[in-house]
Coordinates of C-alpha atoms in Angstrom, one line a residue:
M1 CA -4.1 38.1 39.2
K2 CA -5.4 35.7 41.8
L3 CA -3.1 34.8 44.7
V4 CA -2.9 31.2 45.9
K5 CA -2.7 31.5 49.7
T6 CA -4.8 28.8 51.4
R7 CA -4.8 25.0 51.4
S8 CA -8.1 25.2 49.5
D9 CA -6.6 27.5 46.9
V10 CA -3.7 25.1 46.4
K11 CA -6.0 22.1 46.1
T12 CA -8.1 23.9 43.5
V13 CA -5.0 24.7 41.4
M14 CA -3.8 21.1 41.7
E15 CA -7.2 19.8 40.6
L16 CA -7.0 22.1 37.6
F17 CA -3.4 21.0 36.9
F18 CA -4.4 17.3 36.8
S19 CA -7.9 17.9 35.3
G20 CA -9.1 14.4 35.3
H21 CA -5.7 12.7 35.1
E22 CA -5.9 10.6 38.3
I23 CA -3.2 8.2 37.2
V24 CA -0.8 11.1 36.6
C25 CA -1.7 12.6 40.0
G26 CA -0.9 9.2 41.5
Q27 CA 2.5 9.1 39.7
L28 CA 3.3 12.5 41.0
L29 CA 2.3 11.6 44.6
K30 CA 4.5 8.5 44.4
R31 CA 7.5 10.6 43.2
L32 CA 7.0 13.3 45.9
K33 CA 6.9 10.6 48.6
Y34 CA 10.2 9.2 47.1
I35 CA 11.8 12.6 47.2
R36 CA 10.6 13.2 50.7
N37 CA 12.1 9.9 51.9
K38 CA 15.4 10.6 50.2
F39 CA 15.5 14.2 51.5
E40 CA 14.7 13.1 55.1
H41 CA 17.5 10.5 55.2
S42 CA 20.1 12.6 53.3
P43 CA 23.1 13.7 55.4
F44 CA 23.5 16.6 52.9
F45 CA 20.1 18.0 53.7
Q46 CA 20.4 17.4 57.4
R47 CA 23.5 19.7 57.3
H48 CA 22.2 22.3 54.9
E49 CA 19.7 25.1 55.1
V50 CA 17.6 25.1 51.9
I51 CA 16.3 28.6 51.1
G52 CA 14.5 29.5 47.9
S53 CA 14.5 26.0 46.5
S54 CA 11.5 24.9 44.4
I55 CA 9.8 21.7 43.3
L56 CA 9.3 21.5 39.6
L57 CA 6.1 19.5 38.7
V58 CA 5.4 18.4 35.2
H59 CA 3.0 16.1 33.4
D60 CA 2.0 15.5 29.8
G61 CA -1.3 13.7 30.5
Q62 CA 0.5 10.3 30.5
K63 CA 3.5 10.6 32.8
A64 CA 4.4 12.9 35.7
G65 CA 7.6 14.0 37.2
A66 CA 8.9 16.1 40.1
W67 CA 12.4 17.5 40.7
I68 CA 13.9 19.7 43.4
I69 CA 15.5 22.7 41.7
D70 CA 17.1 26.1 42.6
F71 CA 19.8 25.4 45.1
A72 CA 21.6 28.8 44.8
K73 CA 20.8 29.9 48.3
T74 CA 21.4 26.5 50.0
K75 CA 23.9 27.0 52.8
P76 CA 25.9 24.5 54.9
L77 CA 25.2 24.7 58.6
S78 CA 27.9 25.2 61.3
E79 CA 29.7 22.1 62.5
G80 CA 27.5 19.9 64.7
V81 CA 24.3 21.7 63.7
M82 CA 21.6 19.5 62.1
I83 CA 18.0 20.3 61.1
D84 CA 15.0 18.2 60.3
H85 CA 13.3 20.7 57.9
V86 CA 9.9 20.1 59.7
K87 CA 10.2 22.1 63.0
S88 CA 9.0 25.7 63.0
W89 CA 11.5 28.4 62.2
S90 CA 12.8 30.6 65.0
V91 CA 15.7 33.0 65.1
G92 CA 18.9 31.0 64.9
N93 CA 17.6 27.5 64.5
H94 CA 18.1 27.4 60.6
E95 CA 14.9 25.4 60.1
D96 CA 13.5 26.1 56.6
G97 CA 10.3 24.1 56.6
Y98 CA 11.1 22.3 53.4
L99 CA 9.7 18.9 54.5
F100 CA 6.8 20.7 56.2
G101 CA 5.8 22.2 52.9
L102 CA 6.4 18.9 51.0
D103 CA 4.2 17.1 53.5
N104 CA 1.4 19.6 52.9
L105 CA 1.7 19.2 49.1
I106 CA 1.6 15.4 49.5
S107 CA -1.5 15.7 51.7
I108 CA -3.2 17.9 49.2
L109 CA -2.5 15.5 46.3
E110 CA -3.9 12.6 48.5
D111 CA -7.0 14.7 49.0
C112 CA -7.2 15.4 45.2
L113 CA -7.1 11.6 44.6
K114 CA -9.8 11.0 47.2
T115 CA -12.0 13.6 45.5
E116 CA -11.5 12.0 42.1
S117 CA -12.4 8.5 43.4

């Protein structure tokens, strides 16, 4: 079993996932940017720590979709505490890096589209 650890590894997996379907990759990129914008401006997410959540990515060669799933470990923050999901985690700050990871995935998909062009 090969582990996917580096940005290059993730890009390789994404290129295999799309395997010549640039339009589908573009659709997914648009959807992820939409999710990112909604997430960033959501009062719910500003006041919740999102641990163990995932992004489900699907495509059938014609259409692509992405959904945020697995909210079982999502926890409300203490009154008055808000997070941006981008800052680095440190003990007690509740940052989860969700948007940091989403930004990296978006960047990788943009790189995949540049490679295909």
